[in-house]
Amino acid sequence: MSGTYLGMPAFPRAAAASTRDTQLRANLTHATRTIRDKRAKAVAELDDWAQLRAAGAAVKDRTLRHLDHYLEQLEAAVIAAGGQVHWAVDADEANRIVTRLVRETGETEVVKVKSMATQEIGLNEALAEAGIRAYETDLAELIVQLGHDLPSHILVPAIHRNRSEIRDIFRREMASWGRPAPDGLTDSPAELAEAARLHLREKFLSAKVGISGANFMVAETGTLVVVESEGNGRMCLTLPETLISVVGIEKVVPAWQDLEVFLQLLPRSSTAERMNPYTSTWTGTTDGDGPQTFHLVLLDNGRTDTLADTVGRQALRCIRCSACLNVCPVYERAGGHAYGSPYPGPIGAILTPQLRGLAGSLEASLPYASSLCGACYEVCPVAIDIPEVLVHLRERVVEGGPVTRGGARTVLRPARGHAAERATMRAAGWAFDHPGVLRAGMRLAARTRRLHPRRLPGPGRAWSRTRDLPAVPAESFRDWWQRTRGTSPKHEGGGK
Amino acid sequence: MRVALFVTCINDALHPRTGQAVVTLLERLGVEVDFPVEQSCCGQPQFNTGYRHATEPLVRRFDRAFRDYEYVVTPSGSCAAMVRDNYPRIGAKAAAEGRGRGLVDAAAVAVPKMYELTEFLVDVLKVEDVGACYPHTVTYHPTCHGLRMLGLGDRPRRLLEHVEGLELRELPGAEECCGFGGTFAVKNPAVSAAMGADKVRHILGTGAEAVCTVDNSCLLHIGGTLTRQGATVRPVHIAEILASTEGSPW
Ligand code: SF4
C-alpha cells in the first residue's frame, strides 16, 4: 500500500480483505490486547478517573463553544511571543502555506515530528511535489515512511508491522533516505532501535527546518505542547532554525492550568503510562535558544463545519489517545487502512465523514463500521459518545438532512443505494405499527417453517455464508398467550 | 404486584419459549403478568440503522401499550436500552425539529418503568435465588447493551450463581462484542463473522454445555455460528435457565 488514502475502497470491502490477512490480524490482536490490559490497570490506579474524564469533556466543550474567542487570544499571544500565525481553511491552503514557508528558507529538506494534522492534509506528498523531502523522525512513522506505507494507528502508525517486517524494511530502504542499516541487522528491538537512532541522528544534526503538530495549544500564553515517548520530537522542536507547526483549531485549551487534566488523561489512555516520557512546550521564539523563526498554521479543514453539528461536534474533543482503537473489535479485525484516513478506528468512523462530508462512498460507509458495542465510549478519556454520533451520521446517510459544508447550511440528500433498505425499513416500521399485520406475517412464517432454507440467496447470502438462520417456531409468543391465557378485553384489537 | 411483559419482536416471532419462561418465572415469584397485545417492536433495528423517523410511531405505540403499568419487564438488554437511552433522544430531536413535545413526554413516561429482566429481579423484587435448578455447565456472555448501556453489572451472574446444579464457567474475552450488532452483521459480514468466530472459539474453549445471555439477538448470531460449525453447545436465554426447576426442567 502506498501513496495516498484517496480512492480507498468502501469500508466493508477493504475490511473483508483485511480479515483474510492472517499476519495482519495476528499483529493487531497481539498489540491491541497488550495495550488494552495495560491501560485498564493504569486507569484503575486513579480513583478520580470519572471526575477527570468529566473535567476533560467539560473543558473541551466550553472551549469549542467559544472557539473563536480562544483562537484569537491564542493568535495574539503567539504573535506577542515572536511567532507568526497563518490561517488555513482547507488542506490545499495549508499545504501552500507550509510549502511557501519552507521555500523561503531556501531549504529542500525538513525533519518532522509525528503529526496527525500533516497526515490529514497530505503534507509530505505536497512537499515532495515542490521538491522538498520531509523526513519522519518518530520511529513508527519512520517505518511507515520507509515502507512506502500508510499509518494504520493513531499512536503506533506501524502497528500492522511485526519486527521481522520492520527489519526487512530497514535493510531495504534506509540507504536511499540517508544512513543505511547496519550490516547483519537482526530483528531484536534493541538493534532496530539503534539502527533508527543512527539513521535519524544525521537528520537532526543537519536539519534547518522542523515541522510539527501539537497535542495542545494554550490560548492564554500562546504555548504549544507536544507529548511523546522517544524524545525524537524534542530534537525536531529545538535543533532547527525554523519551526513550522500545523495544528487543528480544535486543539486549543484556554489556560495553562487546563493541561493538568489532559496530561493525566492522555498518557494513561494512550500508552498506559502515568506520565509522558517527554512533554515539550514552546512559546514563540527566544533569542539564542531554539528555533529563531516560528510559524503556527491553524488548520480548519472541515472543523468549523463539524462544530456546527450539535451532536457530531463532540468528535472535536478528541485528544488522539487511541484508546478507542485498542478496544474496538472492528478495528482489530479490519485494520487501520480500511478506514481510509489517518484517523482509523471508532474516532475515524465519526471524524472522517464529518471533516470530509458524506458524499463519497468510503465516507458514507464509515458510520456503519461499528457494531455499536460501546467499548469505545467506555474508554474514551473525554467521554465522546461515539455510538451516538455513529447513529446520528447513519441518519444523515439514509435520510439526508441539514448539514454545514464550507461554512454554508445545506440540506444533504439521502445517499443513493439505500433505496431498497429504506423501503424495507419503512415496510417493517409499518408492519410493526400494525400488530394485526405482524401477527398474520408470523403465522404465515410459522405455517411455512418447514420450507425455510437455512442459507439464503441474494442480499442475505453474506449473513448465511458463515451462520445458520434460526428455525421459525410453530407458534409465536402472541399466539401462545392468546391460546393459553386469552386476552383481556381492554387490550383487544391488534390493529391501530 | 402486576407487571407488563414487553416480549420484543424477535422473541415474539423466533423465541416464544423465552417469553413463556419469563411468565413462568415471574408467576412463580408471585408476580401477576400481563401481555398488552398492542405492543410491537421497540424500534431498535430502524433507529440503529439511521431511520429515526420510522421509530417515532413505535415510541407512541409503546406509550399506548404500557401507559397503565408501573413496571414493564423485558427479556432483552438491548431493547431495554433502546427505550431508556434512545427514546429520550428521539423525543428531543423531534422537539428540536419543531414537532412538539409529545414524544418527549412519551419517553419520559416510558423510561422509569422499563426494566430488563435481571434488573427487575434483583432491584425490584430483590431476589437473587429464584429457586431455579439447571444441572448443566454454563458460560455467560455479557451482551454489549446489557453491559455498557444498561450497566447490568454482575446481576445476571449473581442470579446464575444461585441456580441449583449450575456450574458457571468463565468465558475468556467475555466483554468483547460477539459481532452481531443488528444490521452490522449484514453491512459488514466479513468483520461480523470474524468476531463471531472468535467468540465461538472462546465459548467452545470453556467446555460448557450451554452459553447464556440476556439477549436472544446475540444468541441468534452466536447460535447460528455454533450450529454451522456443528458444535453442540446450546444457546440459552437466561430466563429459560431461571424458569427451570427440578420438578419441571425447562
Ligand atoms: S475518541 Fe476518545 S478514545 Fe478515541 S482517540 Fe479520541 S480521545 Fe482517545
Coordinates of N, CA and C in Angstrom, one line a residue, chain A residues 11-12 15-16 19 25 33 36 311 329-330 332-334 368-375 378 385 388 391-392 394-395 398-399 418 421-422 425 428-429 431-435 438-439 442 454-455 459 462-468 470-473 475-481 485 487 490-496, chain B residues 2 5 7 9 11-16 19-20 23 27 33-41 45-54 57-58 61 64-65 68-69 89 93 97 144-145 147-149 175-177 179-181 183-195 198 202 220-221 224-225 227-228:
Chain A
F11 N -15.5 0.9 3.2 CA -15.1 0.1 4.3 C -15.3 -1.4 4.3
P12 N -16.5 -1.8 4.0 CA -16.8 -3.3 4.1 C -15.9 -4.1 3.2
A15 N -12.3 -4.0 4.6 CA -12.2 -4.7 5.8 C -12.3 -6.2 5.6
A16 N -13.1 -6.6 4.6 CA -13.2 -8.0 4.2 C -11.8 -8.6 3.8
T19 N -9.6 -9.0 6.9 CA -9.9 -10.2 7.8 C -9.3 -11.5 7.2
R25 N -3.9 -9.7 11.2 CA -4.7 -9.9 12.3 C -4.0 -10.3 13.5
R33 N -4.4 -6.1 22.3 CA -4.7 -6.7 23.6 C -3.8 -6.3 24.7
R36 N -4.4 -2.8 25.8 CA -5.7 -2.7 26.4 C -5.7 -3.0 27.8
V311 N -24.8 17.4 17.6 CA -24.5 16.1 18.1 C -23.0 15.6 17.7
P329 N -13.4 -4.0 18.5 CA -13.3 -5.3 17.9 C -13.3 -5.2 16.3
V330 N -13.9 -4.1 15.8 CA -13.9 -4.0 14.4 C -12.6 -3.5 13.9
E332 N -9.8 -4.1 15.3 CA -8.9 -5.2 15.4 C -8.9 -6.2 14.2
R333 N -10.1 -6.4 13.7 CA -10.2 -7.3 12.5 C -10.0 -6.6 11.2
A334 N -10.4 -5.3 11.1 CA -10.4 -4.6 9.8 C -9.0 -4.0 9.5
Y368 N -21.2 3.0 9.4 CA -21.7 1.6 9.6 C -20.6 0.7 10.1
A369 N -19.3 1.2 10.2 CA -18.2 0.3 10.5 C -18.1 0.1 12.1
S370 N -19.3 -0.3 12.6 CA -19.3 -0.5 14.1 C -20.5 -1.3 14.4
S371 N -20.4 -2.2 15.4 CA -21.5 -3.0 15.9 C -22.2 -2.2 17.0
L372 N -21.8 -1.0 17.3 CA -22.4 -0.2 18.4 C -22.2 -0.9 19.7
C373 N -21.1 -1.6 19.9 CA -20.9 -2.3 21.2 C -20.6 -1.4 22.3
G374 N -20.2 -0.1 22.0 CA -20.0 0.8 23.1 C -18.7 0.8 23.8
A375 N -17.8 -0.1 23.5 CA -16.5 -0.2 24.2 C -15.7 1.1 24.0
E378 N -16.8 3.8 26.4 CA -16.5 3.4 27.8 C -15.0 3.9 28.1
D385 N -19.4 10.2 23.0 CA -20.3 9.1 22.8 C -20.3 8.7 21.4
E388 N -23.4 7.2 19.7 CA -24.5 8.2 19.5 C -24.2 8.9 18.2
V391 N -24.8 6.7 15.0 CA -26.2 6.6 14.6 C -26.7 7.9 14.0
H392 N -26.2 9.0 14.6 CA -26.6 10.3 14.0 C -26.1 10.4 12.6
R394 N -25.5 7.9 10.5 CA -26.2 7.0 9.7 C -27.5 7.6 9.2
E395 N -28.1 8.4 10.1 CA -29.4 9.0 9.8 C -29.1 10.0 8.6
V398 N -28.8 7.9 5.4 CA -30.0 7.3 4.7 C -31.2 8.3 4.6
E399 N -31.2 9.3 5.5 CA -32.4 10.2 5.4 C -32.0 11.6 4.9
H418 N -29.4 3.2 -1.0 CA -30.1 2.8 0.2 C -31.6 2.6 -0.1
E421 N -33.2 -0.6 1.1 CA -33.2 -0.7 2.6 C -34.3 0.2 3.1
R422 N -34.3 1.4 2.5 CA -35.3 2.4 3.1 C -36.7 1.8 2.9
M425 N -37.2 -0.9 5.6 CA -37.4 -0.3 6.9 C -38.7 0.3 7.1
A428 N -41.2 -2.5 7.3 CA -41.1 -3.1 8.6 C -41.7 -2.2 9.7
G429 N -41.4 -0.9 9.6 CA -42.0 0.1 10.5 C -43.5 0.1 10.5
A431 N -45.4 -2.4 9.4 CA -46.0 -3.7 10.0 C -45.9 -3.7 11.5
F432 N -44.8 -3.2 12.0 CA -44.6 -3.1 13.5 C -45.7 -2.2 14.1
D433 N -46.1 -1.3 13.4 CA -47.1 -0.4 13.9 C -48.5 -0.9 13.7
H434 N -48.6 -2.1 13.1 CA -49.9 -2.7 12.9 C -49.8 -4.2 13.3
P435 N -49.9 -4.4 14.6 CA -49.7 -5.7 15.2 C -50.5 -6.8 14.6
L438 N -48.6 -7.8 11.6 CA -47.4 -8.5 12.1 C -47.7 -10.0 12.5
R439 N -48.9 -10.1 13.2 CA -49.3 -11.4 13.7 C -49.6 -12.3 12.5
M442 N -46.4 -13.5 11.1 CA -45.7 -14.5 11.9 C -46.4 -15.9 11.7
R454 N -31.9 -22.7 5.4 CA -31.1 -22.2 6.5 C -29.9 -21.4 5.9
R455 N -29.8 -21.4 4.6 CA -28.9 -20.5 3.9 C -29.7 -19.7 2.9
P459 N -29.3 -10.8 -1.0 CA -28.6 -10.0 -0.1 C -28.3 -10.7 1.2
A462 N -24.6 -13.1 2.4 CA -23.4 -12.8 3.2 C -23.6 -13.2 4.7
W463 N -24.8 -13.0 5.2 CA -25.1 -13.5 6.6 C -25.0 -15.0 6.7
S464 N -25.7 -15.7 5.7 CA -25.8 -17.1 5.9 C -24.6 -17.9 5.4
R465 N -23.6 -17.2 4.9 CA -22.4 -17.9 4.5 C -21.7 -18.5 5.7
T466 N -21.7 -17.8 6.8 CA -21.0 -18.3 8.0 C -21.9 -18.7 9.1
R467 N -23.2 -18.4 9.0 CA -24.1 -18.7 10.1 C -25.4 -19.3 9.6
D468 N -26.0 -20.1 10.4 CA -27.3 -20.7 10.1 C -28.4 -19.7 10.5
P470 N -32.0 -18.9 12.1 CA -32.8 -19.6 13.2 C -34.0 -20.3 12.6
A471 N -34.4 -21.4 13.2 CA -35.7 -22.0 12.7 C -36.9 -21.2 13.3
V472 N -37.9 -21.1 12.5 CA -39.1 -20.4 13.0 C -39.9 -21.4 13.8
P473 N -40.3 -20.9 15.0 CA -41.1 -21.9 15.8 C -42.5 -22.0 15.3
E475 N -45.3 -21.7 16.8 CA -46.3 -20.7 17.3 C -45.6 -19.5 17.9
S476 N -46.1 -18.4 17.6 CA -45.4 -17.1 18.1 C -45.8 -17.0 19.6
F477 N -45.1 -16.1 20.3 CA -45.5 -15.9 21.7 C -46.9 -15.4 21.8
R478 N -47.2 -14.4 20.9 CA -48.5 -13.8 20.9 C -49.6 -14.8 20.8
D479 N -49.4 -15.8 19.9 CA -50.5 -16.8 19.7 C -50.6 -17.7 20.9
W480 N -49.4 -18.0 21.5 CA -49.4 -18.9 22.7 C -50.1 -18.2 23.8
W481 N -49.9 -16.9 24.0 CA -50.5 -16.2 25.0 C -52.0 -16.2 24.9
R485 N -53.9 -18.0 27.6 CA -54.3 -17.0 28.6 C -55.6 -16.2 28.2
T487 N -57.2 -13.0 26.1 CA -56.7 -11.6 26.1 C -57.7 -10.8 26.8
K490 N -59.7 -5.2 27.5 CA -59.1 -3.9 27.5 C -58.0 -3.7 26.4
H491 N -57.3 -4.8 26.2 CA -56.2 -4.7 25.3 C -56.4 -5.4 23.9
E492 N -57.7 -5.8 23.7 CA -58.0 -6.5 22.5 C -57.9 -5.5 21.3
G493 N -57.8 -6.1 20.1 CA -57.7 -5.2 18.9 C -56.3 -5.0 18.6
G494 N -55.7 -5.8 17.7 CA -54.3 -5.7 17.4 C -54.0 -4.6 16.5
G495 N -55.0 -4.1 15.7 CA -54.7 -3.1 14.7 C -54.3 -1.8 15.3
K496 N -54.5 -0.8 14.6 CA -54.0 0.5 15.0 C -55.0 1.1 16.0
Chain B
R2 N -48.3 -6.3 39.8 CA -48.7 -6.6 38.4 C -47.7 -5.9 37.5
L5 N -45.4 -7.5 30.5 CA -44.3 -8.1 29.8 C -44.1 -7.5 28.4
V7 N -42.3 -8.4 25.3 CA -41.7 -9.6 24.9 C -40.6 -9.4 23.9
C9 N -40.0 -8.1 19.5 CA -40.4 -8.7 18.3 C -39.7 -10.0 18.0
N11 N -38.3 -12.1 20.1 CA -38.7 -13.2 21.0 C -40.1 -13.6 20.6
D12 N -41.0 -12.7 20.2 CA -42.3 -13.0 19.8 C -42.3 -14.0 18.6
A13 N -41.6 -13.6 17.6 CA -41.6 -14.4 16.4 C -40.7 -15.6 16.4
L14 N -39.5 -15.5 17.0 CA -38.5 -16.5 16.9 C -38.2 -17.3 18.2
H15 N -38.4 -16.6 19.3 CA -38.1 -17.3 20.6 C -39.2 -17.2 21.6
P16 N -40.4 -17.8 21.2 CA -41.5 -17.7 22.1 C -41.3 -18.3 23.5
G19 N -40.2 -15.9 26.2 CA -41.3 -15.2 26.8 C -42.1 -16.0 27.7
Q20 N -42.3 -17.3 27.3 CA -43.0 -18.2 28.2 C -42.2 -18.4 29.5
V23 N -42.8 -15.5 31.9 CA -44.1 -15.6 32.5 C -44.1 -16.6 33.6
E27 N -44.4 -15.5 37.6 CA -45.6 -16.0 38.3 C -45.2 -16.9 39.5
V33 N -48.6 -11.3 35.6 CA -48.0 -10.8 34.4 C -49.1 -10.5 33.3
D34 N -49.1 -9.4 32.7 CA -50.0 -9.0 31.6 C -49.2 -9.0 30.3
F35 N -49.9 -9.3 29.2 CA -49.2 -9.1 27.9 C -50.1 -8.2 27.1
P36 N -49.8 -6.9 27.1 CA -50.6 -6.0 26.3 C -50.4 -6.2 24.8
V37 N -51.4 -6.7 24.1 CA -51.2 -7.1 22.7 C -50.9 -6.0 21.8
E38 N -51.2 -4.8 22.2 CA -50.9 -3.6 21.3 C -49.4 -3.4 21.1
Q39 N -48.6 -4.1 21.9 CA -47.1 -3.9 21.8 C -46.6 -4.4 20.5
S40 N -45.4 -3.9 20.2 CA -44.8 -4.3 19.0 C -43.2 -4.2 19.1
C41 N -42.5 -3.7 18.1 CA -41.1 -3.6 18.2 C -40.7 -2.3 18.8
P45 N -33.9 -1.8 15.5 CA -33.3 -2.0 14.2 C -33.3 -0.8 13.3
Q46 N -34.5 -0.1 13.3 CA -34.6 1.1 12.4 C -33.8 2.2 13.0
F47 N -33.8 2.4 14.3 CA -33.1 3.5 14.9 C -31.6 3.4 14.6
N48 N -31.1 2.2 14.9 CA -29.6 2.0 14.8 C -29.1 2.0 13.4
T49 N -30.0 1.8 12.4 CA -29.6 1.8 11.0 C -29.7 3.3 10.4
G50 N -30.3 4.2 11.2 CA -30.4 5.6 10.8 C -31.8 6.0 10.4
Y51 N -32.8 5.2 10.6 CA -34.2 5.6 10.3 C -34.9 6.0 11.5
R52 N -34.5 7.1 12.1 CA -35.0 7.6 13.3 C -36.5 7.9 13.2
H53 N -36.9 8.5 12.0 CA -38.3 8.9 11.9 C -39.2 7.7 11.9
A54 N -38.7 6.6 11.4 CA -39.5 5.4 11.3 C -39.8 4.8 12.7
P57 N -43.5 6.3 15.4 CA -44.8 5.7 15.7 C -44.6 4.6 16.7
L58 N -43.4 3.9 16.7 CA -43.2 2.8 17.7 C -43.1 3.3 19.1
R61 N -46.5 4.0 20.1 CA -47.2 2.7 20.4 C -46.8 2.1 21.7
R64 N -48.7 3.9 24.3 CA -50.1 3.5 24.4 C -50.2 2.1 25.1
A65 N -49.3 1.2 24.7 CA -49.4 -0.2 25.2 C -49.2 -0.3 26.7
D68 N -50.5 2.2 31.3 CA -51.2 1.9 32.6 C -50.4 1.0 33.5
Y69 N -49.2 0.8 33.2 CA -48.4 -0.1 34.1 C -47.3 0.6 34.8
R89 N -33.8 10.6 23.3 CA -33.1 11.2 22.2 C -34.1 11.5 21.1
K93 N -35.0 15.2 19.7 CA -34.8 15.6 18.3 C -36.1 16.0 17.6
E97 N -36.9 19.6 16.1 CA -37.4 19.8 14.7 C -38.7 20.5 14.7
C144 N -23.3 -6.5 24.9 CA -22.8 -5.2 25.0 C -23.8 -4.2 25.5
H145 N -25.0 -4.3 25.1 CA -26.0 -3.3 25.5 C -26.3 -3.5 27.0
L147 N -24.3 -4.8 29.2 CA -23.1 -4.4 29.9 C -22.9 -2.9 30.0
R148 N -22.9 -2.3 28.8 CA -22.5 -0.9 28.8 C -23.6 0.1 28.8
M149 N -24.7 -0.1 28.1 CA -25.8 0.9 28.0 C -26.6 0.7 29.3
E175 N -16.2 -9.7 27.7 CA -16.8 -8.4 27.4 C -16.6 -7.9 26.0
E176 N -16.1 -8.8 25.1 CA -15.9 -8.4 23.7 C -17.2 -8.7 23.0
C177 N -17.6 -7.8 22.1 CA -18.8 -7.9 21.3 C -18.7 -9.2 20.5
G179 N -20.3 -9.6 17.7 CA -20.2 -9.2 16.3 C -21.6 -9.1 15.6
F180 N -22.7 -9.3 16.4 CA -24.0 -9.2 15.7 C -24.3 -7.8 15.3
G181 N -24.6 -7.0 16.3 CA -24.8 -5.5 16.0 C -26.0 -5.2 15.0
T183 N -28.0 -4.7 12.0 CA -27.7 -4.6 10.6 C -26.2 -4.6 10.3
F184 N -25.4 -4.4 11.4 CA -23.9 -4.5 11.2 C -23.6 -5.9 10.6
A185 N -24.3 -6.9 11.0 CA -24.0 -8.3 10.5 C -24.2 -8.4 9.0
V186 N -25.1 -7.6 8.5 CA -25.4 -7.6 7.1 C -24.5 -6.6 6.3
K187 N -24.2 -5.5 6.9 CA -23.5 -4.5 6.2 C -22.0 -4.7 6.2
N188 N -21.5 -5.4 7.3 CA -20.1 -5.7 7.3 C -19.9 -7.2 7.7
P189 N -20.4 -8.1 6.7 CA -20.5 -9.5 7.1 C -19.1 -10.1 7.4
A190 N -18.1 -9.7 6.7 CA -16.8 -10.3 7.0 C -16.3 -10.1 8.4
V191 N -16.4 -8.8 8.8 CA -15.9 -8.5 10.2 C -16.8 -9.1 11.2
S192 N -18.1 -9.0 11.0 CA -19.1 -9.7 11.9 C -18.8 -11.1 12.1
A193 N -18.5 -11.8 10.9 CA -18.3 -13.3 11.0 C -16.9 -13.5 11.8
A194 N -15.9 -12.7 11.5 CA -14.7 -12.9 12.2 C -14.8 -12.7 13.7
M195 N -15.6 -11.7 14.1 CA -15.9 -11.5 15.6 C -16.7 -12.7 16.1
D198 N -14.4 -15.7 16.7 CA -13.6 -15.6 17.9 C -14.4 -15.9 19.1
H202 N -13.9 -19.0 21.9 CA -13.8 -18.9 23.3 C -14.9 -19.7 24.1
L220 N -28.8 -15.5 18.7 CA -29.1 -15.9 17.3 C -27.9 -15.9 16.5
H221 N -27.0 -14.9 16.6 CA -25.8 -14.8 15.9 C -24.8 -15.9 16.4
G224 N -26.2 -19.4 15.5 CA -26.1 -19.7 14.1 C -24.6 -20.0 13.7
T225 N -23.7 -19.4 14.3 CA -22.3 -19.7 14.1 C -21.9 -21.1 14.7
T227 N -24.0 -23.7 15.2 CA -24.5 -24.9 14.5 C -23.9 -25.0 13.2
R228 N -23.5 -23.9 12.5 CA -22.8 -24.0 11.3 C -21.5 -24.8 11.4

